[in-house]
Amino acid sequence: MFGTLAASAPIARKVLAAAAHWHVEVKCGSADPAALQAWRDASAEHERAWDLLQRMDGQLGTLPPALALPALQAAQQRRRAT
């Protein structure tokens, strides 16, 4: 019961930001794998944020570049407006 509730709970912005930072570090090849794993293991919310980023990366990878950048820019503008 609690596992289902926790899986559907919102992820804190600071946790999403940390996951995004780790994602960039991995993509750049500068991530410390042990430190990333320790961060992921530190909480279920960290793992959910990491999983979300990985799914988003996979989905964005299927978009043609001419569509991906405008889609990301539009999302960023919507976030700034709220």
PDB file of N, CA, C and O in Angstrom:
ATOM      1  N   MET A   1       0.836  -1.196   0.000  1.00  0.00           N
ATOM      2  CA  MET A   1       0.000   0.000   0.000  1.00  0.00           C
ATOM      3  C   MET A   1       0.877   1.254   0.000  1.00  0.00           C
ATOM      4  O   MET A   1       0.706   2.117  -0.833  1.00  0.00           O
ATOM      5  N   PHE A   2       1.821   1.359   0.937  1.00  0.00           N
ATOM      6  CA  PHE A   2       2.653   2.550   1.010  1.00  0.00           C
ATOM      7  C   PHE A   2       3.573   2.652  -0.198  1.00  0.00           C
ATOM      8  O   PHE A   2       3.880   3.733  -0.647  1.00  0.00           O
ATOM      9  N   GLY A   3       4.024   1.511  -0.730  1.00  0.00           N
ATOM     10  CA  GLY A   3       4.876   1.538  -1.912  1.00  0.00           C
ATOM     11  C   GLY A   3       4.164   2.171  -3.093  1.00  0.00           C
ATOM     12  O   GLY A   3       4.738   2.959  -3.828  1.00  0.00           O
ATOM     13  N   THR A   4       2.892   1.851  -3.263  1.00  0.00           N
ATOM     14  CA  THR A   4       2.117   2.433  -4.351  1.00  0.00           C
ATOM     15  C   THR A   4       1.935   3.926  -4.134  1.00  0.00           C
ATOM     16  O   THR A   4       2.095   4.714  -5.050  1.00  0.00           O
ATOM     17  N   LEU A   5       1.635   4.319  -2.912  1.00  0.00           N
ATOM     18  CA  LEU A   5       1.457   5.733  -2.596  1.00  0.00           C
ATOM     19  C   LEU A   5       2.758   6.492  -2.825  1.00  0.00           C
ATOM     20  O   LEU A   5       2.767   7.543  -3.456  1.00  0.00           O
ATOM     21  N   ALA A   6       3.858   5.939  -2.364  1.00  0.00           N
ATOM     22  CA  ALA A   6       5.152   6.609  -2.521  1.00  0.00           C
ATOM     23  C   ALA A   6       5.521   6.728  -3.996  1.00  0.00           C
ATOM     24  O   ALA A   6       6.092   7.725  -4.413  1.00  0.00           O
ATOM     25  N   ALA A   7       5.189   5.729  -4.786  1.00  0.00           N
ATOM     26  CA  ALA A   7       5.540   5.756  -6.203  1.00  0.00           C
ATOM     27  C   ALA A   7       4.764   6.830  -6.953  1.00  0.00           C
ATOM     28  O   ALA A   7       5.224   7.329  -7.967  1.00  0.00           O
ATOM     29  N   SER A   8       3.587   7.201  -6.458  1.00  0.00           N
ATOM     30  CA  SER A   8       2.786   8.201  -7.152  1.00  0.00           C
ATOM     31  C   SER A   8       2.933   9.598  -6.546  1.00  0.00           C
ATOM     32  O   SER A   8       2.385  10.553  -7.065  1.00  0.00           O
ATOM     33  N   ALA A   9       3.666   9.708  -5.450  1.00  0.00           N
ATOM     34  CA  ALA A   9       3.853  11.005  -4.796  1.00  0.00           C
ATOM     35  C   ALA A   9       4.732  11.905  -5.661  1.00  0.00           C
ATOM     36  O   ALA A   9       5.619  11.420  -6.363  1.00  0.00           O
ATOM     37  N   PRO A  10       4.502  13.211  -5.623  1.00  0.00           N
ATOM     38  CA  PRO A  10       5.354  14.131  -6.383  1.00  0.00           C
ATOM     39  C   PRO A  10       6.802  14.048  -5.914  1.00  0.00           C
ATOM     40  O   PRO A  10       7.072  13.750  -4.750  1.00  0.00           O
ATOM     41  N   ILE A  11       7.707  14.328  -6.828  1.00  0.00           N
ATOM     42  CA  ILE A  11       9.129  14.338  -6.512  1.00  0.00           C
ATOM     43  C   ILE A  11       9.535  15.789  -6.263  1.00  0.00           C
ATOM     44  O   ILE A  11       9.205  16.674  -7.047  1.00  0.00           O
ATOM     45  N   ALA A  12      10.233  16.022  -5.161  1.00  0.00           N
ATOM     46  CA  ALA A  12      10.661  17.379  -4.801  1.00  0.00           C
ATOM     47  C   ALA A  12      11.562  17.966  -5.887  1.00  0.00           C
ATOM     48  O   ALA A  12      12.367  17.252  -6.495  1.00  0.00           O
ATOM     49  N   ARG A  13      11.416  19.271  -6.114  1.00  0.00           N
ATOM     50  CA  ARG A  13      12.229  19.958  -7.136  1.00  0.00           C
ATOM     51  C   ARG A  13      13.718  19.784  -6.900  1.00  0.00           C
ATOM     52  O   ARG A  13      14.482  19.583  -7.831  1.00  0.00           O
ATOM     53  N   LYS A  14      14.150  19.858  -5.638  1.00  0.00           N
ATOM     54  CA  LYS A  14      15.577  19.746  -5.361  1.00  0.00           C
ATOM     55  C   LYS A  14      16.084  18.347  -5.705  1.00  0.00           C
ATOM     56  O   LYS A  14      17.220  18.192  -6.132  1.00  0.00           O
ATOM     57  N   VAL A  15      15.243  17.347  -5.548  1.00  0.00           N
ATOM     58  CA  VAL A  15      15.633  15.983  -5.906  1.00  0.00           C
ATOM     59  C   VAL A  15      15.691  15.846  -7.426  1.00  0.00           C
ATOM     60  O   VAL A  15      16.620  15.233  -7.968  1.00  0.00           O
ATOM     61  N   LEU A  16      14.719  16.429  -8.120  1.00  0.00           N
ATOM     62  CA  LEU A  16      14.751  16.412  -9.590  1.00  0.00           C
ATOM     63  C   LEU A  16      15.979  17.152 -10.116  1.00  0.00           C
ATOM     64  O   LEU A  16      16.619  16.707 -11.075  1.00  0.00           O
ATOM     65  N   ALA A  17      16.310  18.274  -9.487  1.00  0.00           N
ATOM     66  CA  ALA A  17      17.497  19.027  -9.901  1.00  0.00           C
ATOM     67  C   ALA A  17      18.763  18.201  -9.695  1.00  0.00           C
ATOM     68  O   ALA A  17      19.658  18.201 -10.543  1.00  0.00           O
ATOM     69  N   ALA A  18      18.833  17.495  -8.575  1.00  0.00           N
ATOM     70  CA  ALA A  18      19.998  16.643  -8.326  1.00  0.00           C
ATOM     71  C   ALA A  18      20.066  15.515  -9.348  1.00  0.00           C
ATOM     72  O   ALA A  18      21.152  15.194  -9.854  1.00  0.00           O
ATOM     73  N   ALA A  19      18.931  14.927  -9.673  1.00  0.00           N
ATOM     74  CA  ALA A  19      18.907  13.868 -10.679  1.00  0.00           C
ATOM     75  C   ALA A  19      19.349  14.405 -12.038  1.00  0.00           C
ATOM     76  O   ALA A  19      20.104  13.745 -12.765  1.00  0.00           O
ATOM     77  N   ALA A  20      18.913  15.608 -12.377  1.00  0.00           N
ATOM     78  CA  ALA A  20      19.324  16.224 -13.646  1.00  0.00           C
ATOM     79  C   ALA A  20      20.827  16.472 -13.656  1.00  0.00           C
ATOM     80  O   ALA A  20      21.504  16.245 -14.668  1.00  0.00           O
ATOM     81  N   HIS A  21      21.360  16.908 -12.521  1.00  0.00           N
ATOM     82  CA  HIS A  21      22.803  17.126 -12.413  1.00  0.00           C
ATOM     83  C   HIS A  21      23.554  15.809 -12.639  1.00  0.00           C
ATOM     84  O   HIS A  21      24.519  15.759 -13.396  1.00  0.00           O
ATOM     85  N   TRP A  22      23.106  14.748 -11.983  1.00  0.00           N
ATOM     86  CA  TRP A  22      23.737  13.444 -12.165  1.00  0.00           C
ATOM     87  C   TRP A  22      23.632  12.993 -13.616  1.00  0.00           C
ATOM     88  O   TRP A  22      24.584  12.445 -14.177  1.00  0.00           O
ATOM     89  N   HIS A  23      22.487  13.223 -14.218  1.00  0.00           N
ATOM     90  CA  HIS A  23      22.272  12.825 -15.612  1.00  0.00           C
ATOM     91  C   HIS A  23      23.288  13.513 -16.524  1.00  0.00           C
ATOM     92  O   HIS A  23      23.888  12.873 -17.394  1.00  0.00           O
ATOM     93  N   VAL A  24      23.484  14.804 -16.327  1.00  0.00           N
ATOM     94  CA  VAL A  24      24.456  15.554 -17.129  1.00  0.00           C
ATOM     95  C   VAL A  24      25.865  15.021 -16.877  1.00  0.00           C
ATOM     96  O   VAL A  24      26.639  14.837 -17.821  1.00  0.00           O
ATOM     97  N   GLU A  25      26.181  14.756 -15.618  1.00  0.00           N
ATOM     98  CA  GLU A  25      27.506  14.209 -15.290  1.00  0.00           C
ATOM     99  C   GLU A  25      27.738  12.880 -16.003  1.00  0.00           C
ATOM    100  O   GLU A  25      28.828  12.632 -16.530  1.00  0.00           O
ATOM    101  N   VAL A  26      26.717  12.029 -16.025  1.00  0.00           N
ATOM    102  CA  VAL A  26      26.834  10.741 -16.709  1.00  0.00           C
ATOM    103  C   VAL A  26      27.035  10.957 -18.199  1.00  0.00           C
ATOM    104  O   VAL A  26      27.924  10.355 -18.823  1.00  0.00           O
ATOM    105  N   LYS A  27      26.229  11.832 -18.798  1.00  0.00           N
ATOM    106  CA  LYS A  27      26.334  12.091 -20.246  1.00  0.00           C
ATOM    107  C   LYS A  27      27.695  12.664 -20.614  1.00  0.00           C
ATOM    108  O   LYS A  27      28.218  12.379 -21.687  1.00  0.00           O
ATOM    109  N   CYS A  28      28.276  13.468 -19.732  1.00  0.00           N
ATOM    110  CA  CYS A  28      29.591  14.083 -19.982  1.00  0.00           C
ATOM    111  C   CYS A  28      30.738  13.127 -19.671  1.00  0.00           C
ATOM    112  O   CYS A  28      31.892  13.422 -19.996  1.00  0.00           O
ATOM    113  N   GLY A  29      30.432  12.028 -19.014  1.00  0.00           N
ATOM    114  CA  GLY A  29      31.464  11.072 -18.667  1.00  0.00           C
ATOM    115  C   GLY A  29      32.243  11.430 -17.420  1.00  0.00           C
ATOM    116  O   GLY A  29      33.302  10.851 -17.161  1.00  0.00           O
ATOM    117  N   SER A  30      31.738  12.370 -16.626  1.00  0.00           N
ATOM    118  CA  SER A  30      32.471  12.802 -15.436  1.00  0.00           C
ATOM    119  C   SER A  30      31.835  12.317 -14.133  1.00  0.00           C
ATOM    120  O   SER A  30      32.288  12.693 -13.052  1.00  0.00           O
ATOM    121  N   ALA A  31      30.806  11.489 -14.227  1.00  0.00           N
ATOM    122  CA  ALA A  31      30.130  11.008 -13.023  1.00  0.00           C
ATOM    123  C   ALA A  31      30.961   9.929 -12.329  1.00  0.00           C
ATOM    124  O   ALA A  31      31.585   9.094 -12.986  1.00  0.00           O
ATOM    125  N   ASP A  32      30.955   9.964 -11.014  1.00  0.00           N
ATOM    126  CA  ASP A  32      31.558   8.904 -10.218  1.00  0.00           C
ATOM    127  C   ASP A  32      30.461   7.849 -10.022  1.00  0.00           C
ATOM    128  O   ASP A  32      29.480   8.105  -9.314  1.00  0.00           O
ATOM    129  N   PRO A  33      30.597   6.689 -10.666  1.00  0.00           N
ATOM    130  CA  PRO A  33      29.525   5.688 -10.593  1.00  0.00           C
ATOM    131  C   PRO A  33      29.156   5.288  -9.167  1.00  0.00           C
ATOM    132  O   PRO A  33      27.975   5.108  -8.860  1.00  0.00           O
ATOM    133  N   ALA A  34      30.143   5.175  -8.290  1.00  0.00           N
ATOM    134  CA  ALA A  34      29.852   4.782  -6.899  1.00  0.00           C
ATOM    135  C   ALA A  34      29.067   5.881  -6.186  1.00  0.00           C
ATOM    136  O   ALA A  34      28.140   5.598  -5.421  1.00  0.00           O
ATOM    137  N   ALA A  35      29.417   7.131  -6.429  1.00  0.00           N
ATOM    138  CA  ALA A  35      28.709   8.246  -5.798  1.00  0.00           C
ATOM    139  C   ALA A  35      27.281   8.341  -6.329  1.00  0.00           C
ATOM    140  O   ALA A  35      26.345   8.599  -5.569  1.00  0.00           O
ATOM    141  N   LEU A  36      27.102   8.125  -7.631  1.00  0.00           N
ATOM    142  CA  LEU A  36      25.761   8.134  -8.204  1.00  0.00           C
ATOM    143  C   LEU A  36      24.933   7.020  -7.587  1.00  0.00           C
ATOM    144  O   LEU A  36      23.779   7.254  -7.179  1.00  0.00           O
ATOM    145  N   GLN A  37      25.491   5.836  -7.485  1.00  0.00           N
ATOM    146  CA  GLN A  37      24.749   4.719  -6.904  1.00  0.00           C
ATOM    147  C   GLN A  37      24.401   5.002  -5.452  1.00  0.00           C
ATOM    148  O   GLN A  37      23.291   4.705  -4.996  1.00  0.00           O
ATOM    149  N   ALA A  38      25.328   5.599  -4.711  1.00  0.00           N
ATOM    150  CA  ALA A  38      25.059   5.944  -3.314  1.00  0.00           C
ATOM    151  C   ALA A  38      23.917   6.950  -3.222  1.00  0.00           C
ATOM    152  O   ALA A  38      23.044   6.842  -2.342  1.00  0.00           O
ATOM    153  N   TRP A  39      23.893   7.932  -4.123  1.00  0.00           N
ATOM    154  CA  TRP A  39      22.803   8.917  -4.133  1.00  0.00           C
ATOM    155  C   TRP A  39      21.477   8.227  -4.431  1.00  0.00           C
ATOM    156  O   TRP A  39      20.478   8.468  -3.749  1.00  0.00           O
ATOM    157  N   ARG A  40      21.480   7.354  -5.431  1.00  0.00           N
ATOM    158  CA  ARG A  40      20.249   6.641  -5.781  1.00  0.00           C
ATOM    159  C   ARG A  40      19.764   5.767  -4.640  1.00  0.00           C
ATOM    160  O   ARG A  40      18.561   5.677  -4.379  1.00  0.00           O
ATOM    161  N   ASP A  41      20.691   5.118  -3.943  1.00  0.00           N
ATOM    162  CA  ASP A  41      20.344   4.217  -2.840  1.00  0.00           C
ATOM    163  C   ASP A  41      19.904   4.960  -1.584  1.00  0.00           C
ATOM    164  O   ASP A  41      19.302   4.362  -0.690  1.00  0.00           O
ATOM    165  N   ALA A  42      20.189   6.254  -1.518  1.00  0.00           N
ATOM    166  CA  ALA A  42      19.905   7.022  -0.304  1.00  0.00           C
ATOM    167  C   ALA A  42      18.413   7.165  -0.026  1.00  0.00           C
ATOM    168  O   ALA A  42      18.009   7.297   1.133  1.00  0.00           O
ATOM    169  N   SER A  43      17.576   7.145  -1.066  1.00  0.00           N
ATOM    170  CA  SER A  43      16.129   7.243  -0.833  1.00  0.00           C
ATOM    171  C   SER A  43      15.364   6.764  -2.054  1.00  0.00           C
ATOM    172  O   SER A  43      15.852   6.823  -3.184  1.00  0.00           O
ATOM    173  N   ALA A  44      14.153   6.324  -1.798  1.00  0.00           N
ATOM    174  CA  ALA A  44      13.276   5.880  -2.888  1.00  0.00           C
ATOM    175  C   ALA A  44      12.951   7.043  -3.816  1.00  0.00           C
ATOM    176  O   ALA A  44      12.810   6.863  -5.032  1.00  0.00           O
ATOM    177  N   GLU A  45      12.862   8.250  -3.262  1.00  0.00           N
ATOM    178  CA  GLU A  45      12.570   9.430  -4.086  1.00  0.00           C
ATOM    179  C   GLU A  45      13.710   9.701  -5.054  1.00  0.00           C
ATOM    180  O   GLU A  45      13.476  10.039  -6.216  1.00  0.00           O
ATOM    181  N   HIS A  46      14.944   9.518  -4.612  1.00  0.00           N
ATOM    182  CA  HIS A  46      16.093   9.688  -5.505  1.00  0.00           C
ATOM    183  C   HIS A  46      16.008   8.692  -6.663  1.00  0.00           C
ATOM    184  O   HIS A  46      16.221   9.060  -7.815  1.00  0.00           O
ATOM    185  N   GLU A  47      15.690   7.460  -6.333  1.00  0.00           N
ATOM    186  CA  GLU A  47      15.609   6.422  -7.380  1.00  0.00           C
ATOM    187  C   GLU A  47      14.474   6.726  -8.354  1.00  0.00           C
ATOM    188  O   GLU A  47      14.629   6.569  -9.559  1.00  0.00           O
ATOM    189  N   ARG A  48      13.344   7.195  -7.826  1.00  0.00           N
ATOM    190  CA  ARG A  48      12.228   7.552  -8.723  1.00  0.00           C
ATOM    191  C   ARG A  48      12.601   8.708  -9.637  1.00  0.00           C
ATOM    192  O   ARG A  48      12.256   8.716 -10.815  1.00  0.00           O
ATOM    193  N   ALA A  49      13.309   9.692  -9.107  1.00  0.00           N
ATOM    194  CA  ALA A  49      13.745  10.827  -9.924  1.00  0.00           C
ATOM    195  C   ALA A  49      14.713  10.358 -11.008  1.00  0.00           C
ATOM    196  O   ALA A  49      14.615  10.783 -12.169  1.00  0.00           O
ATOM    197  N   TRP A  50      15.637   9.487 -10.636  1.00  0.00           N
ATOM    198  CA  TRP A  50      16.597   8.963 -11.617  1.00  0.00           C
ATOM    199  C   TRP A  50      15.868   8.188 -12.710  1.00  0.00           C
ATOM    200  O   TRP A  50      16.135   8.370 -13.896  1.00  0.00           O
ATOM    201  N   ASP A  51      14.931   7.335 -12.321  1.00  0.00           N
ATOM    202  CA  ASP A  51      14.157   6.564 -13.301  1.00  0.00           C
ATOM    203  C   ASP A  51      13.381   7.487 -14.237  1.00  0.00           C
ATOM    204  O   ASP A  51      13.320   7.255 -15.450  1.00  0.00           O
ATOM    205  N   LEU A  52      12.784   8.533 -13.678  1.00  0.00           N
ATOM    206  CA  LEU A  52      12.040   9.494 -14.489  1.00  0.00           C
ATOM    207  C   LEU A  52      12.953  10.149 -15.529  1.00  0.00           C
ATOM    208  O   LEU A  52      12.606  10.248 -16.702  1.00  0.00           O
ATOM    209  N   LEU A  53      14.129  10.578 -15.092  1.00  0.00           N
ATOM    210  CA  LEU A  53      15.086  11.213 -16.020  1.00  0.00           C
ATOM    211  C   LEU A  53      15.501  10.251 -17.125  1.00  0.00           C
ATOM    212  O   LEU A  53      15.625  10.656 -18.281  1.00  0.00           O
ATOM    213  N   GLN A  54      15.711   8.993 -16.780  1.00  0.00           N
ATOM    214  CA  GLN A  54      16.118   8.011 -17.777  1.00  0.00           C
ATOM    215  C   GLN A  54      15.008   7.775 -18.800  1.00  0.00           C
ATOM    216  O   GLN A  54      15.268   7.673 -20.005  1.00  0.00           O
ATOM    217  N   ARG A  55      13.772   7.710 -18.323  1.00  0.00           N
ATOM    218  CA  ARG A  55      12.637   7.534 -19.245  1.00  0.00           C
ATOM    219  C   ARG A  55      12.496   8.745 -20.159  1.00  0.00           C
ATOM    220  O   ARG A  55      12.271   8.606 -21.365  1.00  0.00           O
ATOM    221  N   MET A  56      12.622   9.943 -19.586  1.00  0.00           N
ATOM    222  CA  MET A  56      12.509  11.166 -20.391  1.00  0.00           C
ATOM    223  C   MET A  56      13.616  11.213 -21.437  1.00  0.00           C
ATOM    224  O   MET A  56      13.367  11.577 -22.589  1.00  0.00           O
ATOM    225  N   ASP A  57      14.828  10.850 -21.058  1.00  0.00           N
ATOM    226  CA  ASP A  57      15.949  10.841 -21.987  1.00  0.00           C
ATOM    227  C   ASP A  57      15.671   9.881 -23.136  1.00  0.00           C
ATOM    228  O   ASP A  57      15.912  10.208 -24.299  1.00  0.00           O
ATOM    229  N   GLY A  58      15.124   8.729 -22.818  1.00  0.00           N
ATOM    230  CA  GLY A  58      14.782   7.759 -23.857  1.00  0.00           C
ATOM    231  C   GLY A  58      13.712   8.279 -24.798  1.00  0.00           C
ATOM    232  O   GLY A  58      13.791   8.093 -26.013  1.00  0.00           O
ATOM    233  N   GLN A  59      12.727   8.965 -24.242  1.00  0.00           N
ATOM    234  CA  GLN A  59      11.657   9.513 -25.074  1.00  0.00           C
ATOM    235  C   GLN A  59      12.152  10.663 -25.932  1.00  0.00           C
ATOM    236  O   GLN A  59      11.807  10.779 -27.104  1.00  0.00           O
ATOM    237  N   LEU A  60      12.977  11.537 -25.367  1.00  0.00           N
ATOM    238  CA  LEU A  60      13.496  12.666 -26.135  1.00  0.00           C
ATOM    239  C   LEU A  60      14.436  12.200 -27.239  1.00  0.00           C
ATOM    240  O   LEU A  60      14.519  12.825 -28.290  1.00  0.00           O
ATOM    241  N   GLY A  61      15.110  11.091 -26.993  1.00  0.00           N
ATOM    242  CA  GLY A  61      16.019  10.560 -27.998  1.00  0.00           C
ATOM    243  C   GLY A  61      15.310  10.103 -29.254  1.00  0.00           C
ATOM    244  O   GLY A  61      15.925   9.982 -30.312  1.00  0.00           O
ATOM    245  N   THR A  62      14.009   9.860 -29.170  1.00  0.00           N
ATOM    246  CA  THR A  62      13.263   9.418 -30.343  1.00  0.00           C
ATOM    247  C   THR A  62      12.708  10.586 -31.158  1.00  0.00           C
ATOM    248  O   THR A  62      12.210  10.387 -32.255  1.00  0.00           O
ATOM    249  N   LEU A  63      12.800  11.799 -30.606  1.00  0.00           N
ATOM    250  CA  LEU A  63      12.313  12.971 -31.333  1.00  0.00           C
ATOM    251  C   LEU A  63      13.351  13.454 -32.336  1.00  0.00           C
ATOM    252  O   LEU A  63      14.540  13.477 -32.036  1.00  0.00           O
ATOM    253  N   PRO A  64      12.900  13.892 -33.510  1.00  0.00           N
ATOM    254  CA  PRO A  64      13.843  14.520 -34.429  1.00  0.00           C
ATOM    255  C   PRO A  64      14.387  15.806 -33.795  1.00  0.00           C
ATOM    256  O   PRO A  64      13.648  16.526 -33.117  1.00  0.00           O
ATOM    257  N   PRO A  65      15.671  16.113 -33.971  1.00  0.00           N
ATOM    258  CA  PRO A  65      16.257  17.304 -33.339  1.00  0.00           C
ATOM    259  C   PRO A  65      15.493  18.589 -33.637  1.00  0.00           C
ATOM    260  O   PRO A  65      15.395  19.453 -32.783  1.00  0.00           O
ATOM    261  N   ALA A  66      14.918  18.707 -34.831  1.00  0.00           N
ATOM    262  CA  ALA A  66      14.186  19.924 -35.185  1.00  0.00           C
ATOM    263  C   ALA A  66      12.946  20.110 -34.325  1.00  0.00           C
ATOM    264  O   ALA A  66      12.459  21.229 -34.165  1.00  0.00           O
ATOM    265  N   LEU A  67      12.437  19.029 -33.753  1.00  0.00           N
ATOM    266  CA  LEU A  67      11.275  19.125 -32.860  1.00  0.00           C
ATOM    267  C   LEU A  67      11.673  19.144 -31.394  1.00  0.00           C
ATOM    268  O   LEU A  67      10.989  19.748 -30.571  1.00  0.00           O
ATOM    269  N   ALA A  68      12.755  18.477 -31.054  1.00  0.00           N
ATOM    270  CA  ALA A  68      13.140  18.338 -29.654  1.00  0.00           C
ATOM    271  C   ALA A  68      13.475  19.678 -29.007  1.00  0.00           C
ATOM    272  O   ALA A  68      12.994  19.986 -27.919  1.00  0.00           O
ATOM    273  N   LEU A  69      14.297  20.485 -29.646  1.00  0.00           N
ATOM    274  CA  LEU A  69      14.708  21.754 -29.053  1.00  0.00           C
ATOM    275  C   LEU A  69      13.522  22.688 -28.831  1.00  0.00           C
ATOM    276  O   LEU A  69      13.360  23.215 -27.730  1.00  0.00           O
ATOM    277  N   PRO A  70      12.656  22.916 -29.833  1.00  0.00           N
ATOM    278  CA  PRO A  70      11.493  23.778 -29.563  1.00  0.00           C
ATOM    279  C   PRO A  70      10.595  23.229 -28.451  1.00  0.00           C
ATOM    280  O   PRO A  70      10.052  23.998 -27.656  1.00  0.00           O
ATOM    281  N   ALA A  71      10.462  21.916 -28.359  1.00  0.00           N
ATOM    282  CA  ALA A  71       9.633  21.319 -27.301  1.00  0.00           C
ATOM    283  C   ALA A  71      10.240  21.595 -25.928  1.00  0.00           C
ATOM    284  O   ALA A  71       9.531  21.952 -24.979  1.00  0.00           O
ATOM    285  N   LEU A  72      11.545  21.461 -25.804  1.00  0.00           N
ATOM    286  CA  LEU A  72      12.212  21.743 -24.534  1.00  0.00           C
ATOM    287  C   LEU A  72      12.125  23.222 -24.178  1.00  0.00           C
ATOM    288  O   LEU A  72      11.894  23.580 -23.025  1.00  0.00           O
ATOM    289  N   GLN A  73      12.293  24.089 -25.166  1.00  0.00           N
ATOM    290  CA  GLN A  73      12.213  25.526 -24.913  1.00  0.00           C
ATOM    291  C   GLN A  73      10.808  25.928 -24.481  1.00  0.00           C
ATOM    292  O   GLN A  73      10.645  26.743 -23.574  1.00  0.00           O
ATOM    293  N   ALA A  74       9.792  25.355 -25.103  1.00  0.00           N
ATOM    294  CA  ALA A  74       8.407  25.664 -24.741  1.00  0.00           C
ATOM    295  C   ALA A  74       8.120  25.217 -23.306  1.00  0.00           C
ATOM    296  O   ALA A  74       7.475  25.945 -22.540  1.00  0.00           O
ATOM    297  N   ALA A  75       8.596  24.035 -22.939  1.00  0.00           N
ATOM    298  CA  ALA A  75       8.399  23.554 -21.580  1.00  0.00           C
ATOM    299  C   ALA A  75       9.080  24.457 -20.575  1.00  0.00           C
ATOM    300  O   ALA A  75       8.541  24.765 -19.510  1.00  0.00           O
ATOM    301  N   GLN A  76      10.278  24.912 -20.908  1.00  0.00           N
ATOM    302  CA  GLN A  76      11.014  25.809 -20.004  1.00  0.00           C
ATOM    303  C   GLN A  76      10.270  27.127 -19.839  1.00  0.00           C
ATOM    304  O   GLN A  76      10.159  27.655 -18.739  1.00  0.00           O
ATOM    305  N   GLN A  77       9.708  27.662 -20.907  1.00  0.00           N
ATOM    306  CA  GLN A  77       8.964  28.911 -20.818  1.00  0.00           C
ATOM    307  C   GLN A  77       7.697  28.729 -19.972  1.00  0.00           C
ATOM    308  O   GLN A  77       7.343  29.611 -19.189  1.00  0.00           O
ATOM    309  N   ARG A  78       7.035  27.581 -20.096  1.00  0.00           N
ATOM    310  CA  ARG A  78       5.844  27.323 -19.288  1.00  0.00           C
ATOM    311  C   ARG A  78       6.202  27.260 -17.808  1.00  0.00           C
ATOM    312  O   ARG A  78       5.484  27.764 -16.961  1.00  0.00           O
ATOM    313  N   ARG A  79       7.330  26.612 -17.490  1.00  0.00           N
ATOM    314  CA  ARG A  79       7.756  26.520 -16.085  1.00  0.00           C
ATOM    315  C   ARG A  79       8.068  27.899 -15.525  1.00  0.00           C
ATOM    316  O   ARG A  79       7.752  28.193 -14.388  1.00  0.00           O
ATOM    317  N   ARG A  80       8.691  28.744 -16.326  1.00  0.00           N
ATOM    318  CA  ARG A  80       9.029  30.092 -15.850  1.00  0.00           C
ATOM    319  C   ARG A  80       7.786  30.936 -15.620  1.00  0.00           C
ATOM    320  O   ARG A  80       7.761  31.804 -14.758  1.00  0.00           O
ATOM    321  N   ALA A  81       6.738  30.679 -16.404  1.00  0.00           N
ATOM    322  CA  ALA A  81       5.510  31.457 -16.296  1.00  0.00           C
ATOM    323  C   ALA A  81       4.695  31.094 -15.057  1.00  0.00           C
ATOM    324  O   ALA A  81       3.863  31.863 -14.615  1.00  0.00           O
ATOM    325  N   THR A  82       4.965  29.922 -14.483  1.00  0.00           N
ATOM    326  CA  THR A  82       4.161  29.489 -13.324  1.00  0.00           C
ATOM    327  C   THR A  82       4.844  29.837 -12.031  1.00  0.00           C
ATOM    328  O   THR A  82       5.924  30.181 -11.897  1.00  0.00           O
TER     329      THR A  82
END
